[in-house]
Amino acid sequence: MNLKAAVKRAYVDRYVKPQQAGMFGIDPAVRTHAREVLNSRNPDYEAVLTELGQTDHIDTDPGALRTLASTRLLMGQPKASIDLLEQAEGVLDEERAINYATRAMSYIDLRELDTAVEFGRRAIAVYPQNHMGYVNLGAALIEQGNLDAAFQVMVDLQTTWPDGLKDPKLQERILGNDGQWAHLRAHPSYSDRLRRLFPNLDSSEDQS
């Protein structure tokens, strides 16, 4: 490889490839550690804010910005979460889907339910193989009192993502003991219909 080709290769490796993925603004180890803290049993939100707030180039890292946004949302600051998500759309379809789904939950907290529904639908449209879009769209519809439409989200999932009902993260949210979906499961008009979609629903309730 001649010098000119070597310089070009180094430039592509350093600048072009990371930008294509849209995930390399900060040290990946810092991003990973912040997510681990956030997802731990007793998350230290202030520690996440401090760790990510001290990093350079976070404004070019959609993944780190989404972690910050999730932290703000869990701290009861949905408007701050949305402000961060507007900077963090990313370039990959899955990144955008997670962004839109998180915005849906933030708008639920702000009681802007029509907007929450809109972002839930956008999350599914851009990347149908991510559980967050379905779960958060359904949550927004439940908050609106539109229980039929919320249940229909799970029915439609069988077409847009045939294996989606088996996704462990989706099941965790749908079959959990709190949140909007627990309200739907407790409703007599939907409990049996959800059991037909999720055969393991009975066993999950026996363990609660």
mmCIF file of C-alpha atoms in Angstrom:
data_model
loop_
_atom_site.group_PDB
_atom_site.id
_atom_site.type_symbol
_atom_site.label_atom_id
_atom_site.label_comp_id
_atom_site.label_asym_id
_atom_site.label_seq_id
_atom_site.Cartn_x
_atom_site.Cartn_y
_atom_site.Cartn_z
ATOM 1 C CA MET A 1 0.000 0.000 0.000
ATOM 2 C CA ASN A 2 1.506 3.348 -1.049
ATOM 3 C CA LEU A 3 1.572 6.401 1.213
ATOM 4 C CA LYS A 4 -1.393 8.102 -0.448
ATOM 5 C CA ALA A 5 -3.560 4.984 -0.083
ATOM 6 C CA ALA A 6 -2.455 4.540 3.530
ATOM 7 C CA VAL A 7 -3.414 8.123 4.399
ATOM 8 C CA LYS A 8 -6.807 7.689 2.735
ATOM 9 C CA ARG A 9 -7.419 4.415 4.610
ATOM 10 C CA ALA A 10 -6.510 6.041 7.920
ATOM 11 C CA TYR A 11 -8.863 8.951 7.198
ATOM 12 C CA VAL A 12 -11.758 6.601 6.385
ATOM 13 C CA ASP A 13 -11.142 4.496 9.484
ATOM 14 C CA ARG A 14 -10.920 7.558 11.739
ATOM 15 C CA TYR A 15 -13.736 9.720 10.397
ATOM 16 C CA VAL A 16 -15.958 8.091 7.799
ATOM 17 C CA LYS A 17 -16.759 4.669 9.252
ATOM 18 C CA PRO A 18 -17.753 5.898 12.710
ATOM 19 C CA GLN A 19 -20.064 8.518 11.237
ATOM 20 C CA GLN A 20 -21.887 5.889 9.182
ATOM 21 C CA ALA A 21 -22.845 4.026 12.341
ATOM 22 C CA GLY A 22 -23.804 7.163 14.201
ATOM 23 C CA MET A 23 -22.699 5.669 17.514
ATOM 24 C CA PHE A 24 -19.096 6.779 18.106
ATOM 25 C CA GLY A 25 -19.195 10.257 19.590
ATOM 26 C CA ILE A 26 -17.771 9.239 22.989
ATOM 27 C CA ASP A 27 -15.695 6.416 24.417
ATOM 28 C CA PRO A 28 -17.901 3.300 24.024
ATOM 29 C CA ALA A 29 -16.819 2.092 27.466
ATOM 30 C CA VAL A 30 -18.230 5.248 29.072
ATOM 31 C CA ARG A 31 -21.517 4.855 27.196
ATOM 32 C CA THR A 32 -21.756 1.178 28.159
ATOM 33 C CA HIS A 33 -20.999 1.845 31.815
ATOM 34 C CA ALA A 34 -23.620 4.608 31.974
ATOM 35 C CA ARG A 35 -26.239 2.238 30.555
ATOM 36 C CA GLU A 36 -25.266 -0.475 33.036
ATOM 37 C CA VAL A 37 -25.700 1.965 35.922
ATOM 38 C CA LEU A 38 -29.052 3.117 34.549
ATOM 39 C CA ASN A 39 -30.291 -0.468 34.113
ATOM 40 C CA SER A 40 -29.047 -1.702 37.488
ATOM 41 C CA ARG A 41 -31.391 -2.717 40.301
ATOM 42 C CA ASN A 42 -30.797 0.557 42.177
ATOM 43 C CA PRO A 43 -29.774 3.074 39.508
ATOM 44 C CA ASP A 44 -27.865 6.186 40.554
ATOM 45 C CA TYR A 45 -29.327 8.782 38.194
ATOM 46 C CA GLU A 46 -27.045 11.567 39.342
ATOM 47 C CA ALA A 47 -24.000 9.376 38.678
ATOM 48 C CA VAL A 48 -25.181 8.790 35.097
ATOM 49 C CA LEU A 49 -25.726 12.521 34.562
ATOM 50 C CA THR A 50 -22.296 13.305 35.964
ATOM 51 C CA GLU A 51 -20.464 10.613 33.984
ATOM 52 C CA LEU A 52 -22.016 11.495 30.639
ATOM 53 C CA GLY A 53 -22.025 15.233 31.303
ATOM 54 C CA GLN A 54 -18.241 15.243 31.660
ATOM 55 C CA THR A 55 -17.569 13.558 28.304
ATOM 56 C CA ASP A 56 -16.476 15.320 25.133
ATOM 57 C CA HIS A 57 -18.449 15.079 21.883
ATOM 58 C CA ILE A 58 -21.591 13.681 23.496
ATOM 59 C CA ASP A 59 -23.611 15.864 21.127
ATOM 60 C CA THR A 60 -22.475 13.588 18.268
ATOM 61 C CA ASP A 61 -23.389 10.355 20.063
ATOM 62 C CA PRO A 62 -27.090 9.426 19.709
ATOM 63 C CA GLY A 63 -26.742 6.428 22.021
ATOM 64 C CA ALA A 64 -25.273 8.468 24.871
ATOM 65 C CA LEU A 65 -27.866 11.205 24.387
ATOM 66 C CA ARG A 66 -30.659 8.614 24.559
ATOM 67 C CA THR A 67 -29.201 7.301 27.806
ATOM 68 C CA LEU A 68 -29.221 10.829 29.176
ATOM 69 C CA ALA A 69 -32.790 11.278 27.937
ATOM 70 C CA SER A 70 -33.916 8.044 29.598
ATOM 71 C CA THR A 71 -32.280 9.170 32.834
ATOM 72 C CA ARG A 72 -34.122 12.488 32.759
ATOM 73 C CA LEU A 73 -37.402 10.705 32.049
ATOM 74 C CA LEU A 74 -36.904 8.323 34.989
ATOM 75 C CA MET A 75 -36.106 11.339 37.172
ATOM 76 C CA GLY A 76 -39.512 12.803 36.311
ATOM 77 C CA GLN A 77 -38.206 15.348 33.795
ATOM 78 C CA PRO A 78 -39.984 14.448 30.526
ATOM 79 C CA LYS A 79 -39.469 17.861 28.909
ATOM 80 C CA ALA A 80 -35.697 17.635 29.425
ATOM 81 C CA SER A 81 -35.843 14.105 28.029
ATOM 82 C CA ILE A 82 -37.570 15.290 24.852
ATOM 83 C CA ASP A 83 -35.056 18.124 24.413
ATOM 84 C CA LEU A 84 -32.235 15.570 24.423
ATOM 85 C CA LEU A 85 -34.059 13.154 22.132
ATOM 86 C CA GLU A 86 -34.527 15.883 19.555
ATOM 87 C CA GLN A 87 -30.716 16.015 19.292
ATOM 88 C CA ALA A 88 -30.305 12.240 19.230
ATOM 89 C CA GLU A 89 -32.339 10.859 16.361
ATOM 90 C CA GLY A 90 -29.400 8.924 14.920
ATOM 91 C CA VAL A 91 -28.911 7.473 11.457
ATOM 92 C CA LEU A 92 -29.868 3.815 11.908
ATOM 93 C CA ASP A 93 -33.534 2.788 11.747
ATOM 94 C CA GLU A 94 -33.343 1.012 15.098
ATOM 95 C CA GLU A 95 -31.816 4.106 16.712
ATOM 96 C CA ARG A 96 -34.649 6.233 15.387
ATOM 97 C CA ALA A 97 -37.256 3.729 16.569
ATOM 98 C CA ILE A 98 -35.868 3.744 20.121
ATOM 99 C CA ASN A 99 -35.774 7.537 20.015
ATOM 100 C CA TYR A 100 -39.398 7.829 18.896
ATOM 101 C CA ALA A 101 -40.593 5.221 21.402
ATOM 102 C CA THR A 102 -38.842 7.026 24.256
ATOM 103 C CA ARG A 103 -40.403 10.292 23.120
ATOM 104 C CA ALA A 104 -43.807 8.573 23.240
ATOM 105 C CA MET A 105 -43.300 7.737 26.912
ATOM 106 C CA SER A 106 -42.054 11.250 27.648
ATOM 107 C CA TYR A 107 -45.176 12.725 26.063
ATOM 108 C CA ILE A 108 -47.322 10.351 28.132
ATOM 109 C CA ASP A 109 -45.742 11.842 31.243
ATOM 110 C CA LEU A 110 -46.523 15.318 29.900
ATOM 111 C CA ARG A 111 -50.133 14.175 29.240
ATOM 112 C CA GLU A 112 -49.749 15.074 25.553
ATOM 113 C CA LEU A 113 -51.331 11.805 24.554
ATOM 114 C CA ASP A 114 -52.050 12.488 20.877
ATOM 115 C CA THR A 115 -48.374 13.288 20.368
ATOM 116 C CA ALA A 116 -47.406 10.172 22.336
ATOM 117 C CA VAL A 117 -49.540 8.037 20.017
ATOM 118 C CA GLU A 118 -47.982 9.701 16.978
ATOM 119 C CA PHE A 119 -44.428 8.912 18.105
ATOM 120 C CA GLY A 120 -45.377 5.346 19.030
ATOM 121 C CA ARG A 121 -46.681 4.794 15.500
ATOM 122 C CA ARG A 122 -43.574 6.402 14.024
ATOM 123 C CA ALA A 123 -41.369 4.061 16.057
ATOM 124 C CA ILE A 124 -43.118 0.994 14.637
ATOM 125 C CA ALA A 125 -43.132 2.363 11.097
ATOM 126 C CA VAL A 126 -39.398 3.047 11.011
ATOM 127 C CA TYR A 127 -38.322 -0.255 12.630
ATOM 128 C CA PRO A 128 -41.011 -2.875 13.336
ATOM 129 C CA GLN A 129 -38.660 -5.302 15.119
ATOM 130 C CA ASN A 130 -38.251 -3.302 18.332
ATOM 131 C CA HIS A 131 -40.547 -3.921 21.293
ATOM 132 C CA MET A 132 -40.529 -0.351 22.606
ATOM 133 C CA GLY A 133 -42.685 1.068 19.812
ATOM 134 C CA TYR A 134 -45.524 -1.401 20.392
ATOM 135 C CA VAL A 135 -45.390 -1.227 24.175
ATOM 136 C CA ASN A 136 -45.317 2.567 24.354
ATOM 137 C CA LEU A 137 -47.912 3.066 21.620
ATOM 138 C CA GLY A 138 -50.231 0.742 23.522
ATOM 139 C CA ALA A 139 -49.485 2.573 26.766
ATOM 140 C CA ALA A 140 -50.445 5.906 25.177
ATOM 141 C CA LEU A 141 -53.685 4.447 23.814
ATOM 142 C CA ILE A 142 -54.542 2.973 27.217
ATOM 143 C CA GLU A 143 -53.970 6.379 28.798
ATOM 144 C CA GLN A 144 -56.396 7.814 26.226
ATOM 145 C CA GLY A 145 -58.955 5.229 27.264
ATOM 146 C CA ASN A 146 -58.793 3.581 23.841
ATOM 147 C CA LEU A 147 -58.423 0.020 25.095
ATOM 148 C CA ASP A 148 -59.579 -1.647 21.874
ATOM 149 C CA ALA A 149 -56.875 0.155 19.904
ATOM 150 C CA ALA A 150 -54.250 -0.765 22.513
ATOM 151 C CA PHE A 151 -55.142 -4.451 22.267
ATOM 152 C CA GLN A 152 -55.122 -4.176 18.482
ATOM 153 C CA VAL A 153 -51.467 -3.078 18.662
ATOM 154 C CA MET A 154 -50.595 -6.574 19.894
ATOM 155 C CA VAL A 155 -52.791 -8.200 17.240
ATOM 156 C CA ASP A 156 -51.160 -6.148 14.487
ATOM 157 C CA LEU A 157 -47.720 -7.040 15.838
ATOM 158 C CA GLN A 158 -48.273 -10.615 14.665
ATOM 159 C CA THR A 159 -48.240 -9.286 11.091
ATOM 160 C CA THR A 160 -45.531 -6.635 11.276
ATOM 161 C CA TRP A 161 -43.202 -8.732 13.499
ATOM 162 C CA PRO A 162 -44.305 -12.401 13.565
ATOM 163 C CA ASP A 163 -41.933 -13.405 16.385
ATOM 164 C CA GLY A 164 -42.557 -10.263 18.407
ATOM 165 C CA LEU A 165 -44.940 -11.814 20.931
ATOM 166 C CA LYS A 166 -42.069 -14.097 22.010
ATOM 167 C CA ASP A 167 -39.653 -11.201 22.565
ATOM 168 C CA PRO A 168 -38.561 -11.327 26.251
ATOM 169 C CA LYS A 169 -38.382 -7.532 26.612
ATOM 170 C CA LEU A 170 -41.842 -7.073 25.155
ATOM 171 C CA GLN A 171 -43.259 -9.786 27.422
ATOM 172 C CA GLU A 172 -41.615 -8.200 30.441
ATOM 173 C CA ARG A 173 -43.448 -4.933 29.762
ATOM 174 C CA ILE A 174 -46.796 -6.440 28.759
ATOM 175 C CA LEU A 175 -46.903 -9.022 31.561
ATOM 176 C CA GLY A 176 -45.397 -6.837 34.303
ATOM 177 C CA ASN A 177 -47.221 -6.021 37.503
ATOM 178 C CA ASP A 178 -47.428 -2.276 37.006
ATOM 179 C CA GLY A 179 -47.922 0.276 34.271
ATOM 180 C CA GLN A 180 -50.617 0.786 31.680
ATOM 181 C CA TRP A 181 -50.579 -2.785 30.353
ATOM 182 C CA ALA A 182 -51.306 -4.169 33.828
ATOM 183 C CA HIS A 183 -54.452 -2.014 33.766
ATOM 184 C CA LEU A 184 -55.493 -3.574 30.452
ATOM 185 C CA ARG A 185 -54.781 -7.100 31.709
ATOM 186 C CA ALA A 186 -56.990 -6.475 34.738
ATOM 187 C CA HIS A 187 -59.909 -5.398 32.559
ATOM 188 C CA PRO A 188 -62.431 -8.274 32.218
ATOM 189 C CA SER A 189 -62.975 -7.592 28.521
ATOM 190 C CA TYR A 190 -59.285 -8.080 27.667
ATOM 191 C CA SER A 191 -57.774 -10.529 30.165
ATOM 192 C CA ASP A 192 -58.863 -13.670 28.285
ATOM 193 C CA ARG A 193 -57.949 -12.175 24.909
ATOM 194 C CA LEU A 194 -54.450 -11.346 26.153
ATOM 195 C CA ARG A 195 -54.094 -14.879 27.513
ATOM 196 C CA ARG A 196 -54.730 -16.233 24.047
ATOM 197 C CA LEU A 197 -51.919 -14.036 22.694
ATOM 198 C CA PHE A 198 -49.565 -14.781 25.606
ATOM 199 C CA PRO A 199 -49.984 -18.404 26.774
ATOM 200 C CA ASN A 200 -47.468 -17.810 29.577
ATOM 201 C CA LEU A 201 -49.607 -15.041 31.117
ATOM 202 C CA ASP A 202 -51.101 -17.354 33.742
ATOM 203 C CA SER A 203 -47.703 -18.611 34.907
ATOM 204 C CA SER A 204 -46.352 -15.070 35.168
ATOM 205 C CA GLU A 205 -49.283 -14.059 37.370
ATOM 206 C CA ASP A 206 -48.874 -17.160 39.555
ATOM 207 C CA GLN A 207 -45.307 -16.013 40.332
ATOM 208 C CA SER A 208 -46.361 -12.472 41.313
#
